[in-house]
Coordinates of C-alpha atoms in Angstrom, one line a residue:
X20 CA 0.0 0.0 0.0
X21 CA 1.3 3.4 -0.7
X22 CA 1.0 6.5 2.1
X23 CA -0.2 10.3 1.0
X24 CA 3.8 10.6 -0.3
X25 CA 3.9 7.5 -2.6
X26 CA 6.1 5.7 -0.4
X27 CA 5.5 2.0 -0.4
X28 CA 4.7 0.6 3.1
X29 CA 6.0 -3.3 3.4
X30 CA 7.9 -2.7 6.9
X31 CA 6.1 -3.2 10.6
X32 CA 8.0 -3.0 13.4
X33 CA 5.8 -4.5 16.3
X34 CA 7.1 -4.1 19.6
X35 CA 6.5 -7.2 22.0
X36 CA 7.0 -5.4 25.6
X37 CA 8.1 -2.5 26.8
X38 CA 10.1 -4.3 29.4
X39 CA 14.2 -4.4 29.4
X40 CA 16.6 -6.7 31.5
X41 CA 19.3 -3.7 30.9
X42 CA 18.7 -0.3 31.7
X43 CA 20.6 1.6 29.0
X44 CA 21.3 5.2 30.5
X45 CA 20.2 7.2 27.2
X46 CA 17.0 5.0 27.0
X47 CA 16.0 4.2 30.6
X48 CA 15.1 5.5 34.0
X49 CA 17.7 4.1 36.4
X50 CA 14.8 2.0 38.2
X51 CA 13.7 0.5 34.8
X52 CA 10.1 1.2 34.0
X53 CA 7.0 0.0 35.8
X54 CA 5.6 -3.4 34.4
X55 CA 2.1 -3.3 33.3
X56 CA -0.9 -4.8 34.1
X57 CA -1.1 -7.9 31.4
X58 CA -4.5 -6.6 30.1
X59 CA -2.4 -3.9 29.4
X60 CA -0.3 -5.1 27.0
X61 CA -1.5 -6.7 23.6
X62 CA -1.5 -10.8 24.1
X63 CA 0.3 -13.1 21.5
X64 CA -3.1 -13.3 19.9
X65 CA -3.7 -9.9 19.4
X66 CA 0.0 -9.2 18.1
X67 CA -0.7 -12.2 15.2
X68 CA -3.8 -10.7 14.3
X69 CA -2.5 -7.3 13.9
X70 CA -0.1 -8.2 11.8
X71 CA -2.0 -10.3 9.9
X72 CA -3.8 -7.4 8.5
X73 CA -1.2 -5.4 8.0
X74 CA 0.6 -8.4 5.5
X75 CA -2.8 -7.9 3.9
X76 CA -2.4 -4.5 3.2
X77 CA 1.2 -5.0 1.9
X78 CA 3.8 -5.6 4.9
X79 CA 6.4 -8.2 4.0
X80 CA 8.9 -7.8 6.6
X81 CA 8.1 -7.8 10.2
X82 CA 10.4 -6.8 12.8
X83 CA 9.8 -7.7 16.2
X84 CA 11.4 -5.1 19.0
X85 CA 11.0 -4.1 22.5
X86 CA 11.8 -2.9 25.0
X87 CA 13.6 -6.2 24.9
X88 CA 11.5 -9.0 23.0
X89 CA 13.2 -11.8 24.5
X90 CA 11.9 -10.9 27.9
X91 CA 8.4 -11.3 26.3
X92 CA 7.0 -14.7 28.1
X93 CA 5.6 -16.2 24.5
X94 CA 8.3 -14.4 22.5
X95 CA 8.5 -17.8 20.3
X96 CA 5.0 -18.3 19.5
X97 CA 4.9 -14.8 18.5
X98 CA 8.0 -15.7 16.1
X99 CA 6.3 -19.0 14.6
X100 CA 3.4 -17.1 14.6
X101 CA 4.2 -14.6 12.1
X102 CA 6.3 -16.7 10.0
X103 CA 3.6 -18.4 9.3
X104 CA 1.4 -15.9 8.5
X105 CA 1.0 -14.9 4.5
X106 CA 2.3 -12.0 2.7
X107 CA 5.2 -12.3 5.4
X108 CA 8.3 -12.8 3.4
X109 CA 10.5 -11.8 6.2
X110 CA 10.7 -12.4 10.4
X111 CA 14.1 -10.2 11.8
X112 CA 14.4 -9.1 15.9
X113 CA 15.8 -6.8 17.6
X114 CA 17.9 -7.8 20.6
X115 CA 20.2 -6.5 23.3
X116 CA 21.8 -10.0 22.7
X117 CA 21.4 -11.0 26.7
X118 CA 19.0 -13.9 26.2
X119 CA 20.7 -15.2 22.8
X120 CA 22.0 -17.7 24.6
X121 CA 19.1 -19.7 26.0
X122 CA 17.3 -18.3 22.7
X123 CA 18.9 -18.3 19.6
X124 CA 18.6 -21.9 18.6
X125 CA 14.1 -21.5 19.3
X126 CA 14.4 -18.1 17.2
X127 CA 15.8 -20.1 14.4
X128 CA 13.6 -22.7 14.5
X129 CA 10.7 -20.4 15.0
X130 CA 10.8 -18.8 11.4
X131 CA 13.5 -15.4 12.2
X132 CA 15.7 -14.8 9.4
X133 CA 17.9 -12.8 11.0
X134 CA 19.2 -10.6 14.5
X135 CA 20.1 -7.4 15.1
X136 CA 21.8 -7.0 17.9
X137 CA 22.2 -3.5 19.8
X138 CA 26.2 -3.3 21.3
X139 CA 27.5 0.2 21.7
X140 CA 30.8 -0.5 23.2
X141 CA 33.3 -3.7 23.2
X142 CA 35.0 -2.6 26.4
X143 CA 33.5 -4.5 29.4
X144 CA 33.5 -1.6 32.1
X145 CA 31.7 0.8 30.3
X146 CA 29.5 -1.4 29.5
X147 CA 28.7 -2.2 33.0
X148 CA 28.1 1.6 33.6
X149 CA 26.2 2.3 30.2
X150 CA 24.0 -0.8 30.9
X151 CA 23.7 -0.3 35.0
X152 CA 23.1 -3.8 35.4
X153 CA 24.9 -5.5 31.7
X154 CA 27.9 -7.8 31.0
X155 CA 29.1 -7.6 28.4
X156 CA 30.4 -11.3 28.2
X157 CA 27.6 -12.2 27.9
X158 CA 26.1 -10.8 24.9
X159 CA 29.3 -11.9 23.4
X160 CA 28.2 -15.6 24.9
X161 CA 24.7 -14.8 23.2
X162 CA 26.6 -13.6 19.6
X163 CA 28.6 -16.9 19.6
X164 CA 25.0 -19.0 20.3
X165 CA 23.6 -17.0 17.1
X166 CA 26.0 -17.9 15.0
X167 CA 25.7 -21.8 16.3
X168 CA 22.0 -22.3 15.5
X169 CA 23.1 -21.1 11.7
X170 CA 22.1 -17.2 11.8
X171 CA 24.4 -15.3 9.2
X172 CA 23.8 -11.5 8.3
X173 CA 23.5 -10.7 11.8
X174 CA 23.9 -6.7 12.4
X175 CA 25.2 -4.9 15.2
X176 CA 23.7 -1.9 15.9
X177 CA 26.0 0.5 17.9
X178 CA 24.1 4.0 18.6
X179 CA 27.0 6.7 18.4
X180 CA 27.9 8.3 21.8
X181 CA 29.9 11.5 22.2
X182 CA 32.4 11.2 24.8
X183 CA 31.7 7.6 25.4
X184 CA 32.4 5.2 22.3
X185 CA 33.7 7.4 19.6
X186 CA 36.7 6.4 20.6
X187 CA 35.6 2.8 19.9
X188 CA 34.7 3.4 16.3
X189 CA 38.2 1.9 14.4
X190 CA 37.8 -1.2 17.0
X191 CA 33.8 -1.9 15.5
X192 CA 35.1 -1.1 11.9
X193 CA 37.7 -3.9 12.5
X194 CA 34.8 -6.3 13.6
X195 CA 33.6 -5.4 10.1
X196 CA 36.8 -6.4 8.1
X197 CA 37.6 -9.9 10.6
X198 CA 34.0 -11.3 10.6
X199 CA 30.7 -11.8 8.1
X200 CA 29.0 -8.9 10.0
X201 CA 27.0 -5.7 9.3
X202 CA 27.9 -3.0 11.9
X203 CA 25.5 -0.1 11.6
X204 CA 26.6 3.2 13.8
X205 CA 23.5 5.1 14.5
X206 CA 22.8 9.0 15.3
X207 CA 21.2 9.1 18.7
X208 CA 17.8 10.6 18.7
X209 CA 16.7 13.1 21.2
X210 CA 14.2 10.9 22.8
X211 CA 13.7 10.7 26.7
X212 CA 16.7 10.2 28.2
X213 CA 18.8 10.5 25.1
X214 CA 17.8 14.1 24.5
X215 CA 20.3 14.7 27.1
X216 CA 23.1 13.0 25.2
X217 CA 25.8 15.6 23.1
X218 CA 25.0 14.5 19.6
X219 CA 27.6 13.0 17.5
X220 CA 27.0 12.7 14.2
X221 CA 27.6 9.5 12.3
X222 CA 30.1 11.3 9.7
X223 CA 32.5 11.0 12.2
X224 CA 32.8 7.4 11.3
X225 CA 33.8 8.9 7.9
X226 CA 36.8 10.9 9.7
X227 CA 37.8 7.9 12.0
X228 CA 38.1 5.4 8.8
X229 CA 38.3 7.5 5.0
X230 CA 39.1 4.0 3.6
X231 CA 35.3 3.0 4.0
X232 CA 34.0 2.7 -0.1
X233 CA 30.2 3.6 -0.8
X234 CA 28.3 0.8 -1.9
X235 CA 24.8 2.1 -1.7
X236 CA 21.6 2.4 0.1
X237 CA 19.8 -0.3 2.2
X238 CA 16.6 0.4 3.8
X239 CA 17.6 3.4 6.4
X240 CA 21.4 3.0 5.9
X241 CA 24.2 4.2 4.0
X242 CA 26.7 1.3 3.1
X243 CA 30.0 0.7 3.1
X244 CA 32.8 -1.6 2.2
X245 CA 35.7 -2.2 3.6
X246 CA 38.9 -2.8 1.7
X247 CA 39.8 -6.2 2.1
X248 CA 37.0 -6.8 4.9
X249 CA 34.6 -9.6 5.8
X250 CA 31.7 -7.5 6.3
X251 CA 30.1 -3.7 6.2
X252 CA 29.5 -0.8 8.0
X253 CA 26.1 1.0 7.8
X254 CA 25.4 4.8 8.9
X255 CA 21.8 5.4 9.8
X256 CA 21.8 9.2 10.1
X257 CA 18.1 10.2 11.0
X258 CA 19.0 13.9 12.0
X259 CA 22.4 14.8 9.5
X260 CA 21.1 12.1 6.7
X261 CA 17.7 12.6 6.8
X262 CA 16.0 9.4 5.2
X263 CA 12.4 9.9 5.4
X264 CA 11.7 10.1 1.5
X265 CA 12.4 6.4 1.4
X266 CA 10.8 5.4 5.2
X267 CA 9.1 2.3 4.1
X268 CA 7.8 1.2 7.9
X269 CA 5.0 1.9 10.5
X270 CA 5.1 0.8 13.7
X271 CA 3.0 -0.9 16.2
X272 CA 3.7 -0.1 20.4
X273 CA 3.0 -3.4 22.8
X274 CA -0.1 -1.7 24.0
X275 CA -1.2 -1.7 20.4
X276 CA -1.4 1.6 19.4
X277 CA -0.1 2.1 15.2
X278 CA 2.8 5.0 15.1
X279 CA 2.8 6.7 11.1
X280 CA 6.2 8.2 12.2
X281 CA 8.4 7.4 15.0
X282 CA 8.8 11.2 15.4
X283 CA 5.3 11.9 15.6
X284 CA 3.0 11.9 18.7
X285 CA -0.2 10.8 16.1
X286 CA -1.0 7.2 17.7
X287 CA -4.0 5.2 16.2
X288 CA -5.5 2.5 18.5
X289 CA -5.8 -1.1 17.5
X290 CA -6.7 -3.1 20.3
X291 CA -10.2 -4.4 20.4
X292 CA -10.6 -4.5 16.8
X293 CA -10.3 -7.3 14.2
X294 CA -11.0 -8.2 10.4
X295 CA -11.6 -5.3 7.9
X296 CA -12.4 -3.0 10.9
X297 CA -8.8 -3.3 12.0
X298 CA -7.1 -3.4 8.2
X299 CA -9.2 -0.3 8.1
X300 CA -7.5 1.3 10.9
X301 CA -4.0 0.2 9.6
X302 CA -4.8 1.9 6.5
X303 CA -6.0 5.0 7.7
X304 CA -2.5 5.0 9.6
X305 CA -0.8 4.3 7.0
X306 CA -2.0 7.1 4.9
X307 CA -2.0 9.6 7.9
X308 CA 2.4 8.8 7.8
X309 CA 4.3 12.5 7.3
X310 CA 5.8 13.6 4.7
X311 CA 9.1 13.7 7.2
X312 CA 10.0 14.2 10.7
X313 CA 11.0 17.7 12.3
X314 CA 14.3 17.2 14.6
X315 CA 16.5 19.3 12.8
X316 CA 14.5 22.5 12.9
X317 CA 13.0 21.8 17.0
X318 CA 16.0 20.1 18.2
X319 CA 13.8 17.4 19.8
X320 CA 11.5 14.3 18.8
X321 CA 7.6 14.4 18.6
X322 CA 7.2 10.9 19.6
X323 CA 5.9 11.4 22.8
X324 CA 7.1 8.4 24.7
X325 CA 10.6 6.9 25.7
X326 CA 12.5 4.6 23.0
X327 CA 11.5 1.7 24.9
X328 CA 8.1 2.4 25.0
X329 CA 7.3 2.5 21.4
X330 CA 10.2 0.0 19.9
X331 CA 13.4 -0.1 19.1

């Protein structure tokens, strides 16, 4: 289905929970977030149904966020769920790579294609105090348990920090070259907690390693190659880069409620309908998605709720 800009929508990002096991300090409170009621959140049932109409309207790749998803009791079902469903060509998720672990092997045999997993710093102490409550041993535990149960074109997603990881930046670009990877450095948006975060614009990946080669557009990324490298590195540059022209996704929040635009407040409830009542919904938010977002002239998102809370 196209939106009022001709843009082809065949992207849903559905968030699972808002929940975390970390409590990353540009995304989360240092006590975490209050769990919900469970009538508060959309059940399994409600999740596969949702996206059910939205594969009939013309999604074809479903990716399934959080909070983190894998702290989602049911996460699986969801997974086999969906894969299952038609129109739904492809199942990726989002993880902080914690649970891999006890995971991976279920996520593979549930129908997901492919991880990515969020990492913003390979040195074990900071992430400790980026995290609060993280080791970083054992995402790498949960990486190495990916790759066993036969996931390849994972991508690690490492949000660009000033005065934390930008130093970091030549050790992810060698993870790039050594191993079959995709690292993607990402601007941090001024959401919640991140809007109190100096930006640090992804160019500065550019300036760290000149040898990167262009090799295109994919999805929300710029591409690179490496000389002589394994894999890629990707710069998803929502405020310097701005990619809305080519936005291809809508999103749906655990407590059900469709988001045109992550950087919009406009949030169309789904939750207590079902058949053409709810495809109708989906396509009146799909049609209602902006032109593009507004951070570069406010200085600030719209979207009207923490990271966590709408889906990563």
């Amino acid at each position: 289905m196209l939106d009022g800009c001709a843009r082809e929508i065949t992207y849903l990002r559905l968030s699972a929970t808002d929940l975390c096991n970390l409590r990353c300090r540009y995304c989360m409170p240092a006590e975490g977030v209050a769990k919900r009621e469970h009538s508060g959140i959309c059940s399994i049932e409600e999740l596969t149904e949702i996206t059910r109409q939205a594969a009939a309207l013309g999604v074809r790749k479903v990716r399934i966020t959080g909070g983190e998803p894998l702290v989602r009791r049911g996460i699986i079902t969801l997974c086999r769920n969906i894969a299952a469903l038609d129109g739904v060509e492809e199942v990726c998720l989002t993880t902080n790579g914690m649970a891999l672990p006890r995971f991976a092997a279920p996520l593979r045999e549930a129908g997901v294609s492919r991880l990515n997993v969020s990492l913003d710093t390979l040195r074990p102490d900071r992430f400790a105090h980026m995290t609060r409550v993280g080791r970083l041993d054992h995402v790498l535990d949960g990486l190495r348990a990916a790759k066993a149960a036969g996931f390849t074109g994972t991508k690690l997603n490492v949000v660009l920090l000033k005065g934390f990881n930008e130093d970091e930046i030549p050790d992810f670009v060698d993870l790039a070259c050594r191993y079959p990877l995709e690292v993607r450095f990402i601007e941090l948006m001024p959401i919640g907690e991140g809007a109190q975060v100096e930006f640090l614009p992804a160019s500065a990946v550019l300036d760290a390693y000149p040898a990167l080669e262009e090799a295109g557009e994919s999805g929300s990324a710029r591409r690179y190659r490496i000389p002589g490298g394994e894999g890629m590195v990707g710069l998803i540059e929502p405020l310097s880069h701005r990619f809305c022209h080519r936005c291809d996704r809508i999103r749906v929040t655990a407590d059900g409620k469709l988001k045109p635009c992550l950087h919009s407040g406009q949030e169309i409830p789904l939750r207590g309908l079902a058949g053409e009542g709810l495809r109708e919904a989906i396509r009146s938010g799909i049609t209602a998605k902006p032109p593009r977002h507004y951070m570069a002239e406010t200085g600030r998102s719209g979207a009207g709720r923490r990271m966590n809370q709408i889906g990563g």
